[in-house]
PDB file of C-alpha atoms in Angstrom:
ATOM      1  CA  MET D1425      -0.099   0.239  -0.145  1.00 93.00           C
ATOM      2  CA  GLN D1426       1.094   3.331  -0.832  1.00 96.00           C
ATOM      3  CA  THR D1427       2.534   5.393   2.194  1.00 97.00           C
ATOM      4  CA  SER D1428       0.317   8.383   0.762  1.00 97.00           C
ATOM      5  CA  ASN D1429      -1.846   9.318  -1.830  1.00 97.00           C
ATOM      6  CA  ASN D1430      -3.616  12.430  -3.714  1.00 97.00           C
ATOM      7  CA  ILE D1431      -6.011  10.306  -5.707  1.00 97.00           C
ATOM      8  CA  ALA D1432      -9.570  10.600  -4.572  1.00 97.00           C
ATOM      9  CA  PHE D1433     -12.890   8.256  -5.934  1.00 96.00           C
ATOM     10  CA  LYS D1434     -16.250  10.298  -6.264  1.00 94.00           C
ATOM     11  CA  GLU D1435     -18.860   8.141  -4.655  1.00 94.00           C
ATOM     12  CA  TRP D1436     -22.275   9.165  -2.733  1.00 94.00           C
ATOM     13  CA  ALA D1437     -21.235   9.884   1.052  1.00 94.00           C
ATOM     14  CA  ALA D1438     -23.815   6.648   1.911  1.00 95.00           C
ATOM     15  CA  ILE D1439     -21.884   4.296  -0.455  1.00 96.00           C
ATOM     16  CA  CYS D1440     -18.559   5.426   1.188  1.00 96.00           C
ATOM     17  CA  ALA D1441     -20.281   4.719   4.530  1.00 96.00           C
ATOM     18  CA  ALA D1442     -21.206   0.879   3.785  1.00 97.00           C
ATOM     19  CA  LEU D1443     -17.639   0.184   2.242  1.00 98.00           C
ATOM     20  CA  GLY D1444     -16.310   1.939   5.412  1.00 97.00           C
ATOM     21  CA  SER D1445     -18.017  -0.346   8.065  1.00 96.00           C
ATOM     22  CA  GLY D1446     -17.412  -3.604   5.897  1.00 97.00           C
ATOM     23  CA  LEU D1447     -21.381  -3.442   4.639  1.00 97.00           C
ATOM     24  CA  GLN D1448     -19.985  -3.536   1.079  1.00 98.00           C
ATOM     25  CA  THR D1449     -17.161  -4.497  -0.739  1.00 98.00           C
ATOM     26  CA  LEU D1450     -17.547  -3.734  -3.922  1.00 98.00           C
ATOM     27  CA  ILE D1451     -18.145  -0.231  -6.492  1.00 97.00           C
ATOM     28  CA  ILE D1452     -20.243  -0.421  -9.547  1.00 95.00           C
ATOM     29  CA  ARG D1453     -19.058   2.365 -11.589  1.00 90.00           C
ATOM     30  CA  LYS D1454     -20.047   3.659 -15.201  1.00 84.00           C
ATOM     31  CA  GLY D1455     -18.567   6.949 -15.054  1.00 59.00           C
ATOM     32  CA  GLY D1456     -19.396  10.542 -14.995  1.00 53.00           C
ATOM     33  CA  ILE D1457     -20.313  13.032 -17.725  1.00 46.00           C
ATOM     34  CA  HIS D1458     -16.882  14.321 -17.550  1.00 49.00           C
ATOM     35  CA  GLU D1459     -15.122  11.198 -17.959  1.00 49.00           C
ATOM     36  CA  GLY D1460     -14.233  11.955 -22.004  1.00 52.00           C
ATOM     37  CA  ARG D1461     -15.120   9.784 -24.727  1.00 56.00           C
ATOM     38  CA  ASP D1462     -13.565   6.482 -23.610  1.00 57.00           C
ATOM     39  CA  GLY D1463     -15.607   6.755 -20.379  1.00 59.00           C
ATOM     40  CA  PHE D1464     -14.716   5.414 -16.917  1.00 72.00           C
ATOM     41  CA  ARG D1465     -11.557   3.569 -16.823  1.00 79.00           C
ATOM     42  CA  VAL D1466      -9.659   1.935 -13.879  1.00 86.00           C
ATOM     43  CA  ALA D1467      -6.795   4.313 -13.513  1.00 87.00           C
ATOM     44  CA  HIS D1468      -5.929   3.945  -9.824  1.00 94.00           C
ATOM     45  CA  ASP D1469      -5.594   0.938  -7.689  1.00 95.00           C
ATOM     46  CA  GLU D1470      -5.392   2.765  -4.387  1.00 97.00           C
ATOM     47  CA  PHE D1471      -7.569   5.885  -4.033  1.00 97.00           C
ATOM     48  CA  TRP D1472      -9.124   8.014  -0.983  1.00 98.00           C
ATOM     49  CA  LEU D1473     -13.349   7.486  -0.960  1.00 98.00           C
ATOM     50  CA  PHE D1474     -14.221  11.496  -1.605  1.00 97.00           C
ATOM     51  CA  PRO D1475     -18.004  11.219  -0.295  1.00 95.00           C
ATOM     52  CA  THR D1476     -20.731  13.604  -2.595  1.00 92.00           C
ATOM     53  CA  TYR D1477     -23.792  14.553  -1.037  1.00 88.00           C
ATOM     54  CA  VAL D1478     -26.678  14.452  -3.876  1.00 80.00           C
ATOM     55  CA  HIS D1479     -30.389  14.112  -3.926  1.00 69.00           C
ATOM     56  CA  GLU D1480     -30.624  11.339  -6.023  1.00 67.00           C
ATOM     57  CA  ALA D1481     -28.801   9.004  -3.670  1.00 76.00           C
ATOM     58  CA  ALA D1482     -31.701   8.612  -1.384  1.00 80.00           C
ATOM     59  CA  ALA D1483     -33.830   7.208  -3.884  1.00 85.00           C
ATOM     60  CA  GLY D1484     -31.134   5.361  -5.797  1.00 93.00           C
ATOM     61  CA  LEU D1485     -30.705   3.199  -2.725  1.00 94.00           C
ATOM     62  CA  GLU D1486     -32.113  -0.034  -1.064  1.00 93.00           C
ATOM     63  CA  PRO D1487     -34.437   0.307   1.273  1.00 92.00           C
ATOM     64  CA  GLU D1488     -31.671  -1.313   3.791  1.00 92.00           C
ATOM     65  CA  GLY D1489     -29.491   1.457   2.746  1.00 90.00           C
ATOM     66  CA  GLN D1490     -31.960   4.440   4.196  1.00 88.00           C
ATOM     67  CA  PRO D1491     -30.377   4.547   7.337  1.00 91.00           C
ATOM     68  CA  LEU D1492     -26.776   5.268   5.906  1.00 92.00           C
ATOM     69  CA  MET D1493     -28.108   8.264   4.231  1.00 89.00           C
ATOM     70  CA  ALA D1494     -29.697   9.731   8.100  1.00 87.00           C
ATOM     71  CA  SER D1495     -26.005   9.147   9.277  1.00 90.00           C
ATOM     72  CA  VAL D1496     -23.835  10.351   6.765  1.00 92.00           C
ATOM     73  CA  GLU D1497     -26.207  13.879   6.617  1.00 89.00           C
ATOM     74  CA  ALA D1498     -25.862  13.692  10.263  1.00 90.00           C
ATOM     75  CA  GLU D1499     -21.701  13.745  10.146  1.00 89.00           C
ATOM     76  CA  ARG D1500     -21.827  15.651   6.956  1.00 91.00           C
ATOM     77  CA  PRO D1501     -18.662  18.368   7.275  1.00 92.00           C
ATOM     78  CA  ALA D1502     -19.288  21.976   7.495  1.00 91.00           C
ATOM     79  CA  PRO D1503     -19.768  23.983   4.024  1.00 90.00           C
ATOM     80  CA  GLY D1504     -16.338  24.271   2.234  1.00 91.00           C
ATOM     81  CA  MET D1505     -14.838  21.050   3.945  1.00 94.00           C
ATOM     82  CA  LEU D1506     -14.168  17.870   2.800  1.00 94.00           C
ATOM     83  CA  ARG D1507     -13.710  15.142   5.191  1.00 95.00           C
ATOM     84  CA  LEU D1508     -11.782  11.721   3.896  1.00 97.00           C
ATOM     85  CA  ALA D1509     -11.981   8.852   6.309  1.00 96.00           C
ATOM     86  CA  GLN D1510     -12.099   5.792   3.699  1.00 98.00           C
ATOM     87  CA  TYR D1511      -9.518   4.464   1.860  1.00 98.00           C
ATOM     88  CA  ALA D1512     -10.131   1.625  -0.859  1.00 98.00           C
ATOM     89  CA  VAL D1513      -7.400  -0.761  -2.649  1.00 98.00           C
ATOM     90  CA  VAL D1514      -8.791  -2.673  -5.542  1.00 97.00           C
ATOM     91  CA  THR D1515      -8.309  -6.535  -5.484  1.00 96.00           C
ATOM     92  CA  ASP D1516     -10.179  -7.021  -8.586  1.00 95.00           C
ATOM     93  CA  VAL D1517     -11.783  -5.607 -11.576  1.00 92.00           C
ATOM     94  CA  PHE D1518     -14.821  -7.190 -13.576  1.00 93.00           C
ATOM     95  CA  GLU D1519     -16.104  -5.619 -16.702  1.00 90.00           C
ATOM     96  CA  ILE D1520     -19.929  -6.549 -17.046  1.00 92.00           C
ATOM     97  CA  ARG D1521     -21.255  -6.236 -20.621  1.00 91.00           C
ATOM     98  CA  GLU D1522     -24.488  -8.697 -19.507  1.00 92.00           C
ATOM     99  CA  GLU D1523     -26.768  -7.257 -17.561  1.00 93.00           C
ATOM    100  CA  GLY D1524     -28.065 -10.223 -16.438  1.00 92.00           C
ATOM    101  CA  LEU D1525     -25.255 -10.923 -14.408  1.00 93.00           C
ATOM    102  CA  LEU D1526     -25.983  -7.470 -12.169  1.00 94.00           C
ATOM    103  CA  ALA D1527     -28.908  -9.726 -10.512  1.00 94.00           C
ATOM    104  CA  ARG D1528     -26.625 -12.172  -8.930  1.00 94.00           C
ATOM    105  CA  LEU D1529     -24.771  -9.220  -6.953  1.00 96.00           C
ATOM    106  CA  ALA D1530     -28.253  -8.461  -5.263  1.00 94.00           C
ATOM    107  CA  GLY D1531     -27.579  -8.462  -1.159  1.00 95.00           C
ATOM    108  CA  LEU D1532     -24.047  -7.620  -1.531  1.00 97.00           C
ATOM    109  CA  HIS D1533     -24.315  -3.731  -2.306  1.00 97.00           C
ATOM    110  CA  PHE D1534     -26.761  -1.003  -1.574  1.00 96.00           C
ATOM    111  CA  TRP D1535     -27.663   0.416  -4.917  1.00 95.00           C
ATOM    112  CA  SER D1536     -31.257  -0.256  -6.229  1.00 95.00           C
ATOM    113  CA  PRO D1537     -31.974  -2.209  -9.461  1.00 95.00           C
ATOM    114  CA  ARG D1538     -32.588   0.974 -11.094  1.00 93.00           C
ATOM    115  CA  THR D1539     -29.707   2.872 -10.066  1.00 93.00           C
ATOM    116  CA  VAL D1540     -27.953  -0.189 -11.262  1.00 95.00           C
ATOM    117  CA  GLY D1541     -29.822  -0.758 -14.428  1.00 94.00           C
ATOM    118  CA  GLU D1542     -29.293   2.694 -15.271  1.00 91.00           C
ATOM    119  CA  ARG D1543     -25.761   2.999 -14.572  1.00 89.00           C
ATOM    120  CA  PHE D1544     -25.751  -0.228 -17.256  1.00 93.00           C
ATOM    121  CA  HIS D1545     -27.333   1.299 -19.889  1.00 92.00           C
ATOM    122  CA  TYR D1546     -26.043   4.980 -19.617  1.00 86.00           C
ATOM    123  CA  ARG D1547     -24.218   5.573 -23.049  1.00 82.00           C
ATOM    124  CA  GLN D1548     -23.815   2.250 -24.315  1.00 86.00           C
ATOM    125  CA  PRO D1549     -24.480  -1.207 -22.228  1.00 90.00           C
ATOM    126  CA  GLY D1550     -21.970  -2.356 -19.574  1.00 90.00           C
ATOM    127  CA  LEU D1551     -20.040  -1.162 -16.892  1.00 91.00           C
ATOM    128  CA  PHE D1552     -17.249  -1.985 -14.358  1.00 92.00           C
ATOM    129  CA  VAL D1553     -17.662  -3.724 -10.750  1.00 95.00           C
ATOM    130  CA  LEU D1554     -14.659  -3.203  -8.498  1.00 96.00           C
ATOM    131  CA  THR D1555     -14.163  -5.234  -5.619  1.00 97.00           C
ATOM    132  CA  VAL D1556     -12.125  -3.121  -2.781  1.00 98.00           C
ATOM    133  CA  ARG D1557     -10.159  -3.673   0.716  1.00 98.00           C
ATOM    134  CA  THR D1558     -11.220  -0.807   2.597  1.00 98.00           C
ATOM    135  CA  LEU D1559      -9.609   1.071   5.274  1.00 98.00           C
ATOM    136  CA  ALA D1560     -10.511   3.735   7.687  1.00 98.00           C
ATOM    137  CA  LEU D1561      -9.349   6.191   9.695  1.00 97.00           C
ATOM    138  CA  ARG D1562     -10.598   7.167  13.299  1.00 94.00           C
ATOM    139  CA  GLN D1563      -9.837  10.623  13.072  1.00 95.00           C
ATOM    140  CA  PRO D1564     -10.508  11.594   9.064  1.00 96.00           C
ATOM    141  CA  HIS D1565      -8.318  13.985   7.017  1.00 96.00           C
ATOM    142  CA  GLN D1566     -10.338  17.188   6.995  1.00 95.00           C
ATOM    143  CA  ILE D1567      -9.074  19.544   3.937  1.00 94.00           C
ATOM    144  CA  PRO D1568     -10.535  22.761   2.244  1.00 94.00           C
ATOM    145  CA  ASP D1569     -12.990  22.037  -0.726  1.00 93.00           C
ATOM    146  CA  SER D1570     -12.066  23.787  -4.057  1.00 89.00           C
ATOM    147  CA  PRO D1571     -13.565  24.651  -7.545  1.00 87.00           C
ATOM    148  CA  HIS D1572     -11.041  22.149  -8.768  1.00 81.00           C
ATOM    149  CA  LEU D1573     -12.838  18.981  -7.167  1.00 88.00           C
ATOM    150  CA  ALA D1574     -15.824  19.995  -8.568  1.00 86.00           C
ATOM    151  CA  GLY D1575     -17.719  18.397 -11.486  1.00 82.00           C
ATOM    152  CA  CYS D1576     -19.287  14.638 -12.807  1.00 78.00           C
ATOM    153  CA  ARG D1577     -16.280  12.800 -12.808  1.00 79.00           C
ATOM    154  CA  SER D1578     -15.069   9.708 -10.717  1.00 86.00           C
ATOM    155  CA  TRP D1579     -11.397  10.825 -10.222  1.00 90.00           C
ATOM    156  CA  VAL D1580     -10.036  13.980  -8.891  1.00 93.00           C
ATOM    157  CA  ASP D1581      -6.034  14.955  -7.701  1.00 94.00           C
ATOM    158  CA  LEU D1582      -6.827  16.234  -4.043  1.00 96.00           C
ATOM    159  CA  PRO D1583      -4.534  19.449  -3.057  1.00 93.00           C
ATOM    160  CA  VAL D1584      -2.271  17.359  -0.874  1.00 94.00           C
ATOM    161  CA  ASP D1585      -0.690  13.649  -0.205  1.00 96.00           C
ATOM    162  CA  LEU D1586      -2.671  12.128   2.392  1.00 97.00           C
ATOM    163  CA  PRO D1587      -0.889   9.527   4.815  1.00 97.00           C
ATOM    164  CA  THR D1588      -2.160   6.552   5.016  1.00 97.00           C
ATOM    165  CA  ASP D1589      -0.021   5.191   7.814  1.00 96.00           C
ATOM    166  CA  ARG D1590      -3.184   5.163  10.785  1.00 97.00           C
ATOM    167  CA  LEU D1591      -5.517   3.479   7.968  1.00 98.00           C
ATOM    168  CA  GLU D1592      -6.961  -0.191   9.719  1.00 98.00           C
ATOM    169  CA  PRO D1593      -9.013  -2.450   7.889  1.00 98.00           C
ATOM    170  CA  VAL D1594     -12.484  -2.602   8.351  1.00 98.00           C
ATOM    171  CA  LEU D1595     -12.820  -6.058   7.957  1.00 98.00           C
ATOM    172  CA  THR D1596     -10.731  -8.883   8.831  1.00 98.00           C
ATOM    173  CA  ASP D1597      -8.565 -10.830   6.217  1.00 98.00           C
ATOM    174  CA  ALA D1598     -10.932 -13.788   6.621  1.00 98.00           C
ATOM    175  CA  ALA D1599     -14.142 -11.869   6.270  1.00 98.00           C
ATOM    176  CA  PHE D1600     -12.967  -9.707   3.212  1.00 98.00           C
ATOM    177  CA  ASP D1601     -12.118 -13.106   1.390  1.00 98.00           C
ATOM    178  CA  ASN D1602     -15.165 -14.316   1.790  1.00 97.00           C
ATOM    179  CA  CYS D1603     -16.911 -11.396   0.643  1.00 97.00           C
ATOM    180  CA  ARG D1604     -14.616 -11.628  -2.422  1.00 96.00           C
ATOM    181  CA  ARG D1605     -15.367 -14.925  -3.212  1.00 95.00           C
ATOM    182  CA  GLN D1606     -18.948 -14.435  -3.092  1.00 95.00           C
ATOM    183  CA  ILE D1607     -18.370 -11.428  -5.947  1.00 96.00           C
ATOM    184  CA  ARG D1608     -16.289 -13.672  -8.103  1.00 94.00           C
ATOM    185  CA  GLU D1609     -18.340 -16.465  -7.652  1.00 93.00           C
ATOM    186  CA  ALA D1610     -21.291 -14.259  -8.800  1.00 93.00           C
ATOM    187  CA  LEU D1611     -19.832 -13.337 -11.870  1.00 90.00           C
ATOM    188  CA  THR D1612     -19.013 -15.624 -14.635  1.00 65.00           C
ATOM    189  CA  ALA D1613     -15.023 -16.505 -14.898  1.00 54.00           C
ATOM    190  CA  ASP D1614     -14.522 -14.610 -18.483  1.00 50.00           C
ATOM    191  CA  SER D1615     -15.929 -11.603 -17.185  1.00 50.00           C
ATOM    192  CA  ILE D1616     -13.238 -10.950 -14.406  1.00 50.00           C
ATOM    193  CA  GLN D1617      -9.580  -9.168 -14.930  1.00 53.00           C
ATOM    194  CA  SER D1618      -8.019 -10.075 -11.736  1.00 50.00           C
ATOM    195  CA  ARG D1619      -5.451  -8.118  -9.748  1.00 52.00           C
ATOM    196  CA  GLY D1620      -5.189 -10.135  -6.815  1.00 50.00           C
TER     197      GLY D1620
END
């Protein structure tokens, strides 16, 4: 793992909370409006999770995920500040071209079927599923927000390298390996490009 990192990945705050509490170990991503002609790419193997607070998130979650919305709103940082508490290390990348495979991930994440379907069909069919090992800080990094970090895109360069030395895994090795195995078994062998 890197000793410091300035790369962050934008994701709904409720999903960041799920990842940071070990309730979820995967990310489903199609990419934002500003991803460019080639769309989303897994450009980094490690990154800070950058929580975003969007009104669509509440309707885009399964009912079981609604309590996460309430908790992240209660802990939302002051305007003009960012709170970075979770760090993700990618262990597997799946490029999914068959929509039917995504139903096999039900119960392993908090996005609603409608949200997953919309992401799959955005621009052209297909999306990425990333299995991630999440680590968390007891005392989050807090940095000023800036216009440089705005926009509908997945990756952002933070203005500073943030140290990773105080991070702790949110799941034991055995618990994470079990989650990783469930994701791998849910998806076909020919759709995986493993990184680990």
